[in-house]
PDB file of C-alpha atoms in Angstrom:
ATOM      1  CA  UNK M  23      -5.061 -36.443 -29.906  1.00  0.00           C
ATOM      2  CA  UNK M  24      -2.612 -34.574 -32.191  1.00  0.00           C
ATOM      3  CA  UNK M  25      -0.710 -31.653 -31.431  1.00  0.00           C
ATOM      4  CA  UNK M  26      -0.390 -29.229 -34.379  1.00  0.00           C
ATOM      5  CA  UNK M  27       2.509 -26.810 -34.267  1.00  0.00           C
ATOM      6  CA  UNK M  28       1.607 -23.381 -33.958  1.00  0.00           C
ATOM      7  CA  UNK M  29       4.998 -21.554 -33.450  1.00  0.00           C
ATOM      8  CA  UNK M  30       6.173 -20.793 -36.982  1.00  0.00           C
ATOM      9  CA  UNK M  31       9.566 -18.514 -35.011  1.00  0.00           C
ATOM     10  CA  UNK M  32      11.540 -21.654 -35.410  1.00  0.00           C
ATOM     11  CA  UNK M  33      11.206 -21.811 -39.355  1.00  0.00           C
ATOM     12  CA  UNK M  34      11.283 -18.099 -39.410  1.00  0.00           C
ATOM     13  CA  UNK M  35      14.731 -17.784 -37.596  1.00  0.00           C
ATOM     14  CA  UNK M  36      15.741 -20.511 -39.908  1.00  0.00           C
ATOM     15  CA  UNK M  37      15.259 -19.065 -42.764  1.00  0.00           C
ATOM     16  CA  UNK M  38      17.290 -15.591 -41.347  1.00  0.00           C
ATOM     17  CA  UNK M  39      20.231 -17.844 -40.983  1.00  0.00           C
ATOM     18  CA  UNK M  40      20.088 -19.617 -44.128  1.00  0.00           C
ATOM     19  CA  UNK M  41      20.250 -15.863 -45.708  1.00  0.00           C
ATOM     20  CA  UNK M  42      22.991 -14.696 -43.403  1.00  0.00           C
ATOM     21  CA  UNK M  43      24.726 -17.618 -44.225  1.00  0.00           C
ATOM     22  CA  UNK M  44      23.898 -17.345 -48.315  1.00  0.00           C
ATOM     23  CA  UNK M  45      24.661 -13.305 -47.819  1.00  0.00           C
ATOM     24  CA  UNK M  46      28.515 -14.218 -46.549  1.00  0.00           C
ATOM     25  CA  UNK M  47      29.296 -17.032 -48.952  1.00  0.00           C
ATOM     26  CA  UNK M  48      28.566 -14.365 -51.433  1.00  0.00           C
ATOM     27  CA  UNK M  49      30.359 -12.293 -50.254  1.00  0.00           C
ATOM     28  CA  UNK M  50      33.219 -14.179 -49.785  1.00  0.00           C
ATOM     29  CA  UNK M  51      33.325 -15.390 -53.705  1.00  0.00           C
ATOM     30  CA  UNK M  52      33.615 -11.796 -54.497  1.00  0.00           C
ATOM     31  CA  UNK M  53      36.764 -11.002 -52.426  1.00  0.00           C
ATOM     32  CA  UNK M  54      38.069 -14.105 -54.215  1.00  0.00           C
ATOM     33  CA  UNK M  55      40.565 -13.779 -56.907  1.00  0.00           C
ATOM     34  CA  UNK M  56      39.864 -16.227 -59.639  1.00  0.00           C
ATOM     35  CA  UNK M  57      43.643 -17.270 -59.845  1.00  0.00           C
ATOM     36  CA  UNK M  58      43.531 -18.611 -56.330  1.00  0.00           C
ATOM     37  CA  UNK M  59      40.841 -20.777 -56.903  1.00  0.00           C
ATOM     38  CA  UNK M  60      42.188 -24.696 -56.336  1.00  0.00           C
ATOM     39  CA  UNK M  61      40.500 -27.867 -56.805  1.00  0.00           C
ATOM     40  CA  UNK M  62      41.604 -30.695 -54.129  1.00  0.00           C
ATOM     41  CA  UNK M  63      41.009 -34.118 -54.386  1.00  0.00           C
ATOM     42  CA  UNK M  64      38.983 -35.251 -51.725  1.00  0.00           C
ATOM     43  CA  UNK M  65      38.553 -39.095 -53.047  1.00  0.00           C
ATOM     44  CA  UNK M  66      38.433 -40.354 -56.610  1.00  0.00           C
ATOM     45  CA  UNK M  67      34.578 -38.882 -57.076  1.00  0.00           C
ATOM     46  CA  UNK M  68      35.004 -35.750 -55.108  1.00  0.00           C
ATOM     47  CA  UNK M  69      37.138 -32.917 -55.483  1.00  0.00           C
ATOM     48  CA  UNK M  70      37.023 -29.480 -52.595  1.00  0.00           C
ATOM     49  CA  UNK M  71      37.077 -25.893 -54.390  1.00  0.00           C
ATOM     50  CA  UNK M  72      38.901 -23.941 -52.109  1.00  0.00           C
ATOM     51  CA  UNK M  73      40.593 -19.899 -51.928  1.00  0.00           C
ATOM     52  CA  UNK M  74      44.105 -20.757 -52.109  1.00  0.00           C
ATOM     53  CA  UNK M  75      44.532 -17.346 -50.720  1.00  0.00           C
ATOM     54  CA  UNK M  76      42.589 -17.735 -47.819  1.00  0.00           C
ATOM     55  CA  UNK M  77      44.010 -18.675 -44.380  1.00  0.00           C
ATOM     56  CA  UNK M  78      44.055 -22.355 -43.673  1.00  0.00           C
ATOM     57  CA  UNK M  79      40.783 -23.009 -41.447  1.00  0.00           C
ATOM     58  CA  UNK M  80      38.988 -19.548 -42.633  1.00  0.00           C
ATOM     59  CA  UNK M  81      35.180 -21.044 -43.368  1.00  0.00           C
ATOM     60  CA  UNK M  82      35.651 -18.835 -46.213  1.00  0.00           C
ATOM     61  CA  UNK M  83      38.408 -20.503 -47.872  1.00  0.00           C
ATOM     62  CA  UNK M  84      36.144 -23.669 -49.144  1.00  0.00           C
ATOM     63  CA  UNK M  85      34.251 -22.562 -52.076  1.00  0.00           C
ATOM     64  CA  UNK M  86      32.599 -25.280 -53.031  1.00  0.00           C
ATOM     65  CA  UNK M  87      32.362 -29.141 -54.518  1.00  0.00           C
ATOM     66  CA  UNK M  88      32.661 -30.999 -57.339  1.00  0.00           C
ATOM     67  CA  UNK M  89      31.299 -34.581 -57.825  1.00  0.00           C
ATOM     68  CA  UNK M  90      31.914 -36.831 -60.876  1.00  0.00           C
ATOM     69  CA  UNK M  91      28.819 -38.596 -62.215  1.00  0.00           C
ATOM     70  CA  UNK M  92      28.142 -41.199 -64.962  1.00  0.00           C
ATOM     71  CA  UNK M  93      27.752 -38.182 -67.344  1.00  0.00           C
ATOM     72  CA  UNK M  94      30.352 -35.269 -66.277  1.00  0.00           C
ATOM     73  CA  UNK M  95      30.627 -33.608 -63.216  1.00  0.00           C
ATOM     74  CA  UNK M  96      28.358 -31.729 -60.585  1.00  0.00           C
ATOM     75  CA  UNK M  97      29.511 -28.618 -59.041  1.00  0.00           C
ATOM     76  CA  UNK M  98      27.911 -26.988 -55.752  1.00  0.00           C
ATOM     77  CA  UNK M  99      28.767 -23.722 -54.342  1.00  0.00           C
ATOM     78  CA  UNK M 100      28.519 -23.058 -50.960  1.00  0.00           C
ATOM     79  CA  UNK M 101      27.342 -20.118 -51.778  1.00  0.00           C
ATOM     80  CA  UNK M 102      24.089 -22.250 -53.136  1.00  0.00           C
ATOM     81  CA  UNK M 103      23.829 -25.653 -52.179  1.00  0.00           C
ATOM     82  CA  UNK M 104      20.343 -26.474 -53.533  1.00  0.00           C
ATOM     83  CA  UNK M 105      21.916 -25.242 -57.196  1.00  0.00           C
ATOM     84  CA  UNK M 106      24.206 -27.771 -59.408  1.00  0.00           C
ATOM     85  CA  UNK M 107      26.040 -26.759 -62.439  1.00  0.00           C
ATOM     86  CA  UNK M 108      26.678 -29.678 -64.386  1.00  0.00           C
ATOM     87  CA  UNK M 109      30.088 -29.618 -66.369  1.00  0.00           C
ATOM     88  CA  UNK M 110      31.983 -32.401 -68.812  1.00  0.00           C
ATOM     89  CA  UNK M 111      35.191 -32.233 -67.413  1.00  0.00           C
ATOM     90  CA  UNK M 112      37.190 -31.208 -64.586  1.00  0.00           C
ATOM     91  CA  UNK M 113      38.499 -28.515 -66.319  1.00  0.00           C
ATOM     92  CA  UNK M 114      35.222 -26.859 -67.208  1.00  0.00           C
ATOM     93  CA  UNK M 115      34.126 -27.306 -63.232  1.00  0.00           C
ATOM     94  CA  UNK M 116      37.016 -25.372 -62.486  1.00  0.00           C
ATOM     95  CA  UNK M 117      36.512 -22.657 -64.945  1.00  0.00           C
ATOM     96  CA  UNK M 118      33.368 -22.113 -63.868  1.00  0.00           C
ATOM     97  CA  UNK M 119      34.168 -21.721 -60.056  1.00  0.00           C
ATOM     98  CA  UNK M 120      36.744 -19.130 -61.581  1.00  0.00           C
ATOM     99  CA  UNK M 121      33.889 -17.332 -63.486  1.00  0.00           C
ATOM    100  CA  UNK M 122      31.944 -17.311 -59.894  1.00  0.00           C
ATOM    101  CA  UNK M 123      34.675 -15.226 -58.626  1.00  0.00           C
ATOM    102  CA  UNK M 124      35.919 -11.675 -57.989  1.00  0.00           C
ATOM    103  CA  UNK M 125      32.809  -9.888 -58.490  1.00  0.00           C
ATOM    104  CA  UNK M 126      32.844 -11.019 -62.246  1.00  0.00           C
ATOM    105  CA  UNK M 127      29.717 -13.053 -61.890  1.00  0.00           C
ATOM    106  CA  UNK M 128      27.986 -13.896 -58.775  1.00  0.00           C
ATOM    107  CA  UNK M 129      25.548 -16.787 -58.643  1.00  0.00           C
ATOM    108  CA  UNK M 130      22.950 -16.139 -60.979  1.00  0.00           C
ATOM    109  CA  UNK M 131      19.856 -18.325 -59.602  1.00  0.00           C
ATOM    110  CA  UNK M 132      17.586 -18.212 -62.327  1.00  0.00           C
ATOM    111  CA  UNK M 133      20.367 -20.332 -64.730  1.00  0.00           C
ATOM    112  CA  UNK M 134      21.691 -22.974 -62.987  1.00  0.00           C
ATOM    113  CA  UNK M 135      20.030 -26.269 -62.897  1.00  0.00           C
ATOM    114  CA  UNK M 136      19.073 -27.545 -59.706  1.00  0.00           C
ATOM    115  CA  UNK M 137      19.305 -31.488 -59.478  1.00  0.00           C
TER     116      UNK M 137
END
């Protein structure tokens, strides 16, 4: 015998979080102030993008990742984890986590490519 699941709350109430969640990261990336924005070496692939302004342990101070591939770099922002922005250098991955900021340009879903 095999139980389907009927009870579709679970998936439903998952999905509400996943918003609230997406809703603040937004948010936070546009009280941030582009000239804060650091990248930290995590390990010699992976680099955190964090709000320099932000108070040590605030969720909101992390901003996002960036991985190096065979090709470039990846970047991820919390704000949108199933998005990448591939970049060439490290430079251009943090120029474009200072273009997310401030209000200038919030994540814009239909232009990223999603790997």
């Amino acid at each position: 015998m095999r139980l389907q699941r009927t009870d579709h709350a679970p998936a439903a109430a998952e999905r509400t979080w996943e918003q609230v969640v997406h809703t603040d990261r937004i948010r936070a990336l546009s009280s941030t102030d582009p000239a804060d924005v650091r990248v930290q070496p995590v390990d010699s692939t992976c680099w955190r993008v964090v709000d320099a302004a932000a108070a040590w342990g605030d969720p909101e101070m992390l901003i996002g990742f960036v991985e190096r591939t065979a090709d470039g770099f990846d970047c991820t922002l919390m704000a949108a984890l199933h998005e990448r922005e591939h970049t060439s250098s490290l430079q251009a991955a943090h120029e474009y986590f200072e273009h997310q900021c401030g209000g200038r340009h919030l994540v814009d879903h239909g232009s990223r490519s999603q790997r």
